[in-house]
PDB file of C-alpha atoms in Angstrom:
ATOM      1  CA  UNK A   9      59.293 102.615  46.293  1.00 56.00           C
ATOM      2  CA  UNK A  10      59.742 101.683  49.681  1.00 65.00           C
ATOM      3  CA  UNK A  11      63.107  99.675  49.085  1.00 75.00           C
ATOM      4  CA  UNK A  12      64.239 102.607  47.229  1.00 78.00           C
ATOM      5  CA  UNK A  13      63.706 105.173  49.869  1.00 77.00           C
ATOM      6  CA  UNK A  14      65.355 102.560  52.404  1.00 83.00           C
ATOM      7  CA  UNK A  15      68.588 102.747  50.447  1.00 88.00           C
ATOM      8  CA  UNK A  16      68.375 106.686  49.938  1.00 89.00           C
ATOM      9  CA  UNK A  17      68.088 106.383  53.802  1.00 88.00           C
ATOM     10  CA  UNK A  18      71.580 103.947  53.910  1.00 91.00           C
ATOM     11  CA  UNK A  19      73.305 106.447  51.953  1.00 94.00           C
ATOM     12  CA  UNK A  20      72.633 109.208  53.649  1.00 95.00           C
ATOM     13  CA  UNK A  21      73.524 107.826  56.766  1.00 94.00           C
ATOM     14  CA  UNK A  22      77.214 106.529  55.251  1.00 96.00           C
ATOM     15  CA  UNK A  23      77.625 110.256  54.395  1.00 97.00           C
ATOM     16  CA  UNK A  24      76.847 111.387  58.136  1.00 97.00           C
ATOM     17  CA  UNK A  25      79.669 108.474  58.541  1.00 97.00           C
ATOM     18  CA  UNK A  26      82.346 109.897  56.242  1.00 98.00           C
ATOM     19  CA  UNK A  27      81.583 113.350  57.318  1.00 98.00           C
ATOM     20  CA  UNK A  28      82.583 112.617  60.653  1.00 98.00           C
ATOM     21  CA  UNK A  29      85.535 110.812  59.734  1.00 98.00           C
ATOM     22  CA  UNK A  30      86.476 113.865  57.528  1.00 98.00           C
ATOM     23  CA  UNK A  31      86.769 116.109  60.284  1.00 98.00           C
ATOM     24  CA  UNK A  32      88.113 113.661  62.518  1.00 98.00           C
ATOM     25  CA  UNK A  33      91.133 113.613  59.918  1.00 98.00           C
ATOM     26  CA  UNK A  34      91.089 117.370  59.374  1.00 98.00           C
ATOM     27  CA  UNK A  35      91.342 118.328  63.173  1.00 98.00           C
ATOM     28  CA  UNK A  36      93.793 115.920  63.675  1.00 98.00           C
ATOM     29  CA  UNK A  37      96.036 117.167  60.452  1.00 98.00           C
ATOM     30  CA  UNK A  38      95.242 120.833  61.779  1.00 98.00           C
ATOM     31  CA  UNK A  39      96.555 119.941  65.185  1.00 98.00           C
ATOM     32  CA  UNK A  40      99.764 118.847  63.701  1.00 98.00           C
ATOM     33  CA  UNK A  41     100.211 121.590  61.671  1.00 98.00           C
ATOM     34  CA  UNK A  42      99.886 123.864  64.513  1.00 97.00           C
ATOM     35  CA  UNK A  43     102.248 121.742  66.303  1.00 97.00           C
ATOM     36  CA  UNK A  44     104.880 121.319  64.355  1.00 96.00           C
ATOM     37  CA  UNK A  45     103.964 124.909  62.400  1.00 96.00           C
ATOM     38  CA  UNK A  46     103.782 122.780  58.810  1.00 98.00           C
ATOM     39  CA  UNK A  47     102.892 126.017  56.512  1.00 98.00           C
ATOM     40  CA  UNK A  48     102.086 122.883  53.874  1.00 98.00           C
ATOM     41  CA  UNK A  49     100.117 120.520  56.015  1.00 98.00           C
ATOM     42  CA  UNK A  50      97.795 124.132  57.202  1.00 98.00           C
ATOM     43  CA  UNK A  51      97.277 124.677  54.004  1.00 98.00           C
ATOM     44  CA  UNK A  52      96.174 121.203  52.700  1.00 98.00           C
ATOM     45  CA  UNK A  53      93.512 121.185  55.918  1.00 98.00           C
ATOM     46  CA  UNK A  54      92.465 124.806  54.594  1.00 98.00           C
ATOM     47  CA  UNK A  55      91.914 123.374  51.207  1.00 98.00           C
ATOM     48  CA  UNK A  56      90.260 120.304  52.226  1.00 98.00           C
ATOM     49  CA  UNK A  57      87.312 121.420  53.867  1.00 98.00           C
ATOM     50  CA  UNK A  58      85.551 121.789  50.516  1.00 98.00           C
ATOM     51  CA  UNK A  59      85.085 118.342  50.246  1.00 98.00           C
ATOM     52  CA  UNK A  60      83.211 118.334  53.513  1.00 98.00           C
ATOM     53  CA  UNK A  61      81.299 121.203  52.657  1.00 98.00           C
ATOM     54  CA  UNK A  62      80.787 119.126  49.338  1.00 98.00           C
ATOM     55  CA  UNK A  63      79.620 115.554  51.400  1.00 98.00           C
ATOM     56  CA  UNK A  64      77.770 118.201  53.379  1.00 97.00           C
ATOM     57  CA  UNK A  65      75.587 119.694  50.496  1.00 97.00           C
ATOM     58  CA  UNK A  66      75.062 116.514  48.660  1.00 97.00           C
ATOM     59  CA  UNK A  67      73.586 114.731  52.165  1.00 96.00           C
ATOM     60  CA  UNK A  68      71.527 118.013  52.681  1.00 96.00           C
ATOM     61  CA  UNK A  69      70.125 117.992  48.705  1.00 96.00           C
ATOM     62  CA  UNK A  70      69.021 114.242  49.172  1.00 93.00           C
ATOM     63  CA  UNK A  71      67.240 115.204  52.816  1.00 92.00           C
ATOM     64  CA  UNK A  72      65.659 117.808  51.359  1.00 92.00           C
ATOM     65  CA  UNK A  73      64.463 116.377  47.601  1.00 91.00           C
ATOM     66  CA  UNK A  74      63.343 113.180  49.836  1.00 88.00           C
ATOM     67  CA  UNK A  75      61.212 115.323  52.051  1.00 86.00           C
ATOM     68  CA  UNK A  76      59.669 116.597  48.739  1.00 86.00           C
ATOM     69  CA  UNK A  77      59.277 113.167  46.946  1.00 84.00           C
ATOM     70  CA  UNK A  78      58.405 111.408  49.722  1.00 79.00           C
ATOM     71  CA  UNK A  79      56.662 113.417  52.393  1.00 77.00           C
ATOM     72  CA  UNK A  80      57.559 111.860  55.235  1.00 75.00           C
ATOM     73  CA  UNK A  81      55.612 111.555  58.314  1.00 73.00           C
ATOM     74  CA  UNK A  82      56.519 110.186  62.138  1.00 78.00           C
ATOM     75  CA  UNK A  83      59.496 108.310  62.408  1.00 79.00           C
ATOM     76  CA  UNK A  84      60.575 108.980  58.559  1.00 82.00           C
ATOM     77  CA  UNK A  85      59.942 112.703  58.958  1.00 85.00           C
ATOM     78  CA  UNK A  86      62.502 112.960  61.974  1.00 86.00           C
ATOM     79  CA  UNK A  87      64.718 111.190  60.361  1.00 88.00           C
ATOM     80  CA  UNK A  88      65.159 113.912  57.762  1.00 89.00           C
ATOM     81  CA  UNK A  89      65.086 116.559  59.860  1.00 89.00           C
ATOM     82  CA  UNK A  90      67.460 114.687  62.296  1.00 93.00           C
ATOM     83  CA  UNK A  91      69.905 114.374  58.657  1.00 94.00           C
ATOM     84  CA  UNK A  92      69.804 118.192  58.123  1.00 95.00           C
ATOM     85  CA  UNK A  93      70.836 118.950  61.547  1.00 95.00           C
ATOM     86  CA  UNK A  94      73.969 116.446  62.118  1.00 97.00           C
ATOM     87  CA  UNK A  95      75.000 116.907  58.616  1.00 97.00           C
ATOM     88  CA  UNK A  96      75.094 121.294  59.888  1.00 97.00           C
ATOM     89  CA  UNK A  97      77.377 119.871  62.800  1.00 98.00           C
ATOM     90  CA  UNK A  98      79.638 117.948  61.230  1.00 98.00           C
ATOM     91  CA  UNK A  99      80.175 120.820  58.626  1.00 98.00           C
ATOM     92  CA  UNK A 100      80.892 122.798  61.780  1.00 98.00           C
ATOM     93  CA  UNK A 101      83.349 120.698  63.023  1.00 98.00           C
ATOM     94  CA  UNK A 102      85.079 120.935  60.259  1.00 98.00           C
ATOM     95  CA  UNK A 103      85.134 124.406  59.821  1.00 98.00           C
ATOM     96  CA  UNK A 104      86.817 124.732  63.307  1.00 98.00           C
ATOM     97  CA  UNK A 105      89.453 122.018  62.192  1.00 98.00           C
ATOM     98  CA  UNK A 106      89.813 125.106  59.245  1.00 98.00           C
ATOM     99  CA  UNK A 107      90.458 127.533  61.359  1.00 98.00           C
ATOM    100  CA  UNK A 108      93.385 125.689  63.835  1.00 98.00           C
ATOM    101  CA  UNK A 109      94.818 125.251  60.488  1.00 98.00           C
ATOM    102  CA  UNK A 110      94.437 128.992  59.414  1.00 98.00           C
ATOM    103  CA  UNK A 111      95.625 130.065  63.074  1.00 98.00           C
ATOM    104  CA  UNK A 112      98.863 127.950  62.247  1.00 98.00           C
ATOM    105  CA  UNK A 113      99.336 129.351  58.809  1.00 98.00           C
ATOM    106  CA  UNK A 114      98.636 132.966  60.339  1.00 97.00           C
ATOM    107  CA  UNK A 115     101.818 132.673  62.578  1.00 97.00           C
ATOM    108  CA  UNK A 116     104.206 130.846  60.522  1.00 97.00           C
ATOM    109  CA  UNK A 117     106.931 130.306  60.966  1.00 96.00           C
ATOM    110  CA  UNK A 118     106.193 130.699  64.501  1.00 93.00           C
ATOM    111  CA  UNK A 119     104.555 128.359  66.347  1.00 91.00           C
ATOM    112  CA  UNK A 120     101.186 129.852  67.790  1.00 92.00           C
ATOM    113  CA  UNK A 121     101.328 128.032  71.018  1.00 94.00           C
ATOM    114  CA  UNK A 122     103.153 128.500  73.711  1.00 92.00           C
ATOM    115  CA  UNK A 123     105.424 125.531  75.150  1.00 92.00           C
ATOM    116  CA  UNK A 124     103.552 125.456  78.572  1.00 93.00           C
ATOM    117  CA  UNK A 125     100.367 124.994  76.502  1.00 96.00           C
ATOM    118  CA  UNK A 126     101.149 122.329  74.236  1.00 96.00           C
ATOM    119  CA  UNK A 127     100.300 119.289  76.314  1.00 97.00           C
ATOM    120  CA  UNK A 128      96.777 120.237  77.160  1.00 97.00           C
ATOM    121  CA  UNK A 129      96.111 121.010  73.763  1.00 98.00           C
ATOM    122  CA  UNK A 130      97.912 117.596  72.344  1.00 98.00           C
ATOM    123  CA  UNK A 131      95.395 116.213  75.259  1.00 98.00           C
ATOM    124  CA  UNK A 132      92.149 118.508  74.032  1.00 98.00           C
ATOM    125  CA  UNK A 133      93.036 117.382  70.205  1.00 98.00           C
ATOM    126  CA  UNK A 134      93.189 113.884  71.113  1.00 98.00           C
ATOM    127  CA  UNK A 135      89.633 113.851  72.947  1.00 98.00           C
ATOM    128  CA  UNK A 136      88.146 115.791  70.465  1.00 98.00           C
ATOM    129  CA  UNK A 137      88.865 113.392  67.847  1.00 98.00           C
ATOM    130  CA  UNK A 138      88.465 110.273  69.652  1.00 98.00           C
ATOM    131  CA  UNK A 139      84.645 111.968  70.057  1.00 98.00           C
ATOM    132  CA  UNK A 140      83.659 112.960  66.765  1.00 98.00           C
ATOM    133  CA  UNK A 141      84.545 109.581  65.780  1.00 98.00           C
ATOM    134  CA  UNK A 142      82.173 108.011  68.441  1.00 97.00           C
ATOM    135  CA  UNK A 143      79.727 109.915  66.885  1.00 97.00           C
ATOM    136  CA  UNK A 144      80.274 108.464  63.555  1.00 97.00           C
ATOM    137  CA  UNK A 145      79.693 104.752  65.354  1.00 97.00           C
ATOM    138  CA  UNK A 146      77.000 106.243  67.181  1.00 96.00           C
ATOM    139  CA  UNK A 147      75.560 107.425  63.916  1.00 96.00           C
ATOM    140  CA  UNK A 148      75.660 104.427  61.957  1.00 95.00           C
ATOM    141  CA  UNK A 149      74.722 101.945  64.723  1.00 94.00           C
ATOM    142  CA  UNK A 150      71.543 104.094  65.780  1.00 91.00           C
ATOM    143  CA  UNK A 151      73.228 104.114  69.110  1.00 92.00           C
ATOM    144  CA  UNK A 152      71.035 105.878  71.638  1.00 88.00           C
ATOM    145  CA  UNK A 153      73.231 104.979  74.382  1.00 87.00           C
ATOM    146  CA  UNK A 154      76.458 106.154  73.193  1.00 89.00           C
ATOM    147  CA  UNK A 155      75.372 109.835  74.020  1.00 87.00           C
ATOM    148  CA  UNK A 156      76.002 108.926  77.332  1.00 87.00           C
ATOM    149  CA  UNK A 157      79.222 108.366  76.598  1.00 89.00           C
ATOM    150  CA  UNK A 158      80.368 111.174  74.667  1.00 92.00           C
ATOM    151  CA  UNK A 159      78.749 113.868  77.360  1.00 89.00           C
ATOM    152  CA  UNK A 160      81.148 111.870  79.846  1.00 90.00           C
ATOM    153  CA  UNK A 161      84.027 112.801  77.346  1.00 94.00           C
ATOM    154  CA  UNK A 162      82.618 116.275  77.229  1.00 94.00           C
ATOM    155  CA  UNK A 163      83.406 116.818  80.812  1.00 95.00           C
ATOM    156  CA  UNK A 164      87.269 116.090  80.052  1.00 96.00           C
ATOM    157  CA  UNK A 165      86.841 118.772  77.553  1.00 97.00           C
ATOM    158  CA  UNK A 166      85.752 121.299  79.541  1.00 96.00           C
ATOM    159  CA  UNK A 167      88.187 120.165  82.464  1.00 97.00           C
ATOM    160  CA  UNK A 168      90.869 120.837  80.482  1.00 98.00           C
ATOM    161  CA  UNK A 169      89.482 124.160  78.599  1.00 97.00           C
ATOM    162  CA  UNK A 170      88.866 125.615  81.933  1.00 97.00           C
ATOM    163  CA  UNK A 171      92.909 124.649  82.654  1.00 97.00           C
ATOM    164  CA  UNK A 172      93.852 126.876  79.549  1.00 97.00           C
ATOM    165  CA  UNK A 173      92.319 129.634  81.568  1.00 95.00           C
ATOM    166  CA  UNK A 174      93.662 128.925  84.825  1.00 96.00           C
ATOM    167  CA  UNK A 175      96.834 129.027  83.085  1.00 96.00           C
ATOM    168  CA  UNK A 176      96.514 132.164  80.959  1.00 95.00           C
ATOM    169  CA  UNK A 177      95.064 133.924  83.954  1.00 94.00           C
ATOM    170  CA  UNK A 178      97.782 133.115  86.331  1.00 93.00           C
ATOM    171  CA  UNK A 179     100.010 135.964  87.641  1.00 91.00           C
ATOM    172  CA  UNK A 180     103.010 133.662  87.106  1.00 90.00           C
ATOM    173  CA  UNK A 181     102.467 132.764  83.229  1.00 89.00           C
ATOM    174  CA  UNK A 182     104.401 135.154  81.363  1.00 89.00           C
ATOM    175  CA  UNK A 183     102.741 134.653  77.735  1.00 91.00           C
ATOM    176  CA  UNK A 184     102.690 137.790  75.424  1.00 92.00           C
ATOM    177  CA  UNK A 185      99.296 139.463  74.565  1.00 92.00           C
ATOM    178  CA  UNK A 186      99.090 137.889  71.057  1.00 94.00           C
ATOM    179  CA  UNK A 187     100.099 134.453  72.388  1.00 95.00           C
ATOM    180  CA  UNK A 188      96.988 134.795  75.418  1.00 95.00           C
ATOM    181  CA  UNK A 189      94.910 135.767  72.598  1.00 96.00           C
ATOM    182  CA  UNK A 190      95.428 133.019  70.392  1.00 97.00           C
ATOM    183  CA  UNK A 191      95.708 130.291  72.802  1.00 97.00           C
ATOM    184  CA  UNK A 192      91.976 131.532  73.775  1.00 97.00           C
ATOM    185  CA  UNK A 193      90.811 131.121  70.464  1.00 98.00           C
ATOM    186  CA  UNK A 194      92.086 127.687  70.010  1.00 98.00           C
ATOM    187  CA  UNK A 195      90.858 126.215  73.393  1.00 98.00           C
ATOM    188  CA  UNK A 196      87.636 127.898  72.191  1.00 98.00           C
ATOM    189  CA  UNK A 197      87.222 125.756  68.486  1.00 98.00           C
ATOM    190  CA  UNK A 198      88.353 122.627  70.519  1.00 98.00           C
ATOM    191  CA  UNK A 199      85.746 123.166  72.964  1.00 98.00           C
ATOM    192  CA  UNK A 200      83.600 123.992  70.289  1.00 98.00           C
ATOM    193  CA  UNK A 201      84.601 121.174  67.653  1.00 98.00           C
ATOM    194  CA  UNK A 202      83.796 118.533  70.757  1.00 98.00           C
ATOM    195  CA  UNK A 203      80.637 120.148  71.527  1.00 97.00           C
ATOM    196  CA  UNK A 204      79.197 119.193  68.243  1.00 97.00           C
ATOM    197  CA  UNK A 205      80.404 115.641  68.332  1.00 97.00           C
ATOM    198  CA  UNK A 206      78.072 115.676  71.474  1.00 96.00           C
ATOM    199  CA  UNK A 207      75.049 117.395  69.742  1.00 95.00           C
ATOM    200  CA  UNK A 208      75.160 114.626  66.981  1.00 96.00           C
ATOM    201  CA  UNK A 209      74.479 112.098  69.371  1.00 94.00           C
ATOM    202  CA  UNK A 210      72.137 113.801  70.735  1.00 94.00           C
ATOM    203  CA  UNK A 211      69.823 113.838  67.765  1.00 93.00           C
ATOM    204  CA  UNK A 212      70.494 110.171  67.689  1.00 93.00           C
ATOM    205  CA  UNK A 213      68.908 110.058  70.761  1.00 91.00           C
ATOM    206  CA  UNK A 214      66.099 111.846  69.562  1.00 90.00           C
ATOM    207  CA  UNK A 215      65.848 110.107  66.554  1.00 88.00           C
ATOM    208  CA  UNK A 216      65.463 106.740  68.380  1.00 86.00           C
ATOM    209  CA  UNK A 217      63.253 108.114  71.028  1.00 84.00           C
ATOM    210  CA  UNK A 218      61.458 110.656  69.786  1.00 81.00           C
ATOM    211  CA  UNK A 219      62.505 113.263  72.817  1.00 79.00           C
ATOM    212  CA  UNK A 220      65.094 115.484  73.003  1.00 74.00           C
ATOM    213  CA  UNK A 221      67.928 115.191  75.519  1.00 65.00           C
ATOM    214  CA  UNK A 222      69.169 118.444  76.666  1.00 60.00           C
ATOM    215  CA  UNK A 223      72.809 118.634  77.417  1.00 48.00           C
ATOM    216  CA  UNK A 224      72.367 121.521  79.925  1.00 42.00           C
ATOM    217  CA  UNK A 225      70.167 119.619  81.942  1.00 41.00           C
ATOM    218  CA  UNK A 226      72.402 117.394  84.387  1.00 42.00           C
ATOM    219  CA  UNK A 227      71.021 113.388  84.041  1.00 51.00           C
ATOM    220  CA  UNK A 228      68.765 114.434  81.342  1.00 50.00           C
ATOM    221  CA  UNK A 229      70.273 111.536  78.696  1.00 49.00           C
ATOM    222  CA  UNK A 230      70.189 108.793  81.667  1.00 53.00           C
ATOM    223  CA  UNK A 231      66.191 109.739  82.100  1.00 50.00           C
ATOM    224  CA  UNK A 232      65.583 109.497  78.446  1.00 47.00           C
ATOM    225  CA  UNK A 233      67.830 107.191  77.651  1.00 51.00           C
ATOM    226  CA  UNK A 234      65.944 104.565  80.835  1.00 52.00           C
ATOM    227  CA  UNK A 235      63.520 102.569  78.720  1.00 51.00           C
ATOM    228  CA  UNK A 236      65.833 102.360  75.471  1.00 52.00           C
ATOM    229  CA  UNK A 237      67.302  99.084  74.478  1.00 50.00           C
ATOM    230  CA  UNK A 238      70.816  98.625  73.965  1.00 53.00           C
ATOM    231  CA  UNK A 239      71.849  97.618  70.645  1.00 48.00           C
ATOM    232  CA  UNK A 240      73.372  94.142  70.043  1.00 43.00           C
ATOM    233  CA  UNK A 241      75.787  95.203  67.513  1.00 41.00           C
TER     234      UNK A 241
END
């Protein structure tokens, strides 16, 4: 029984694994599409996030008929609970991959950025992906110490959503209403997307130690994270 509930456990954490691989992929097909304003390419990235919603129900229906079967207490119970909430993340990233895409398709066959902003967002798209990937590896190696990491990469993040602003709010930028509007909403689900790379490593974090990490709190993962022992892998 216990072997079986081991490799329940292996699955579900492959899942966690593909999910955030699947919105690595989607934001970074989104990002294109909005980009190069591929009508096709939005589309696909629109269509596509039902088979993360999919991996994202199927991971949630094990959790939960697991915490039935199995009852888990301690270390087991968090676990689950731990499952339910990166799985909701990941699902969330996704959907903000979804709706870059559906931003693109929504001006076509206009781009919906303008030139001035492109670089920062190339720059915001490539963090964002590079994190949500971490948090795969993070994921699958139990990696306590990789939250660290990925709040460091959260700075950049907000560094260069804050830049948006100071561009869109400068007396220079001539940008029309619609274009100010959009490129808010975008530097918004990037923000966003990144923020939930950094939430699923947080739970890692909890899951190892038991305590939760808050991000708001300035040094709170290098206090927690202290008496934790690096992984060798």
């Amino acid at each position: 029984m216990r072997s079986h509930y081991q490799e329940e456990l292996g699955h579900i954490n492959e899942q966690l694994v593909q999910m955030s691989g699947l919105a690595a992929t989607a934001l970074e097909r989104a990002t294109r599409s909005l980009m190069d304003a591929d009508l096709d390419l939005a589309q696909e990235v629109i269509s596509d996030d039902a088979y993360l919603d999919a991996v994202r129900r199927d991971v949630d229906n094990r959790a939960i008929d697991m915490l039935a079967r199995q009852q888990p207490v301690a270390t087991d119970l968090r676990q689950m609970v731990t499952t339910l909430r990166m799985s909701s993340d990941l699902e969330r990233a996704g959907d903000l991959a979804r709706h870059v895409a559906k931003l693109a398709r929504l001006r076509y066959p206009s781009p919906a950025l303008d030139e001035q902003l492109r670089p920062i967002f190339e720059e915001m798209s490539t963090t964002a992906i590079q994190m949500v990937r971490r948090a795969g590896e993070i994921v699958a190696a139990s990696d306590a110490h990789g939250a660290a990491e990925l709040m460091g990469a959260d700075d950049t993040m907000d560094r260069l959503h804050r830049e948006v602003f100071r561009i869109l709010l400068d007396p220079a930028t001539s940008m029309s209403a619609q274009a100010t509007v959009d490129a808010t909403l975008l530097s918004r689900y990037y923000e966003r997307f990144a923020d939930h790379a950094v939430s699923v490593a947080l739970r890692v974090v909890y899951l190892v130690t038991g305590v939760w990490a808050d991000e708001q709190l300035p040094g709170a993962h290098e206090h927690f994270l202290s008496d934790v022992p690096r992984s060798s892998g």
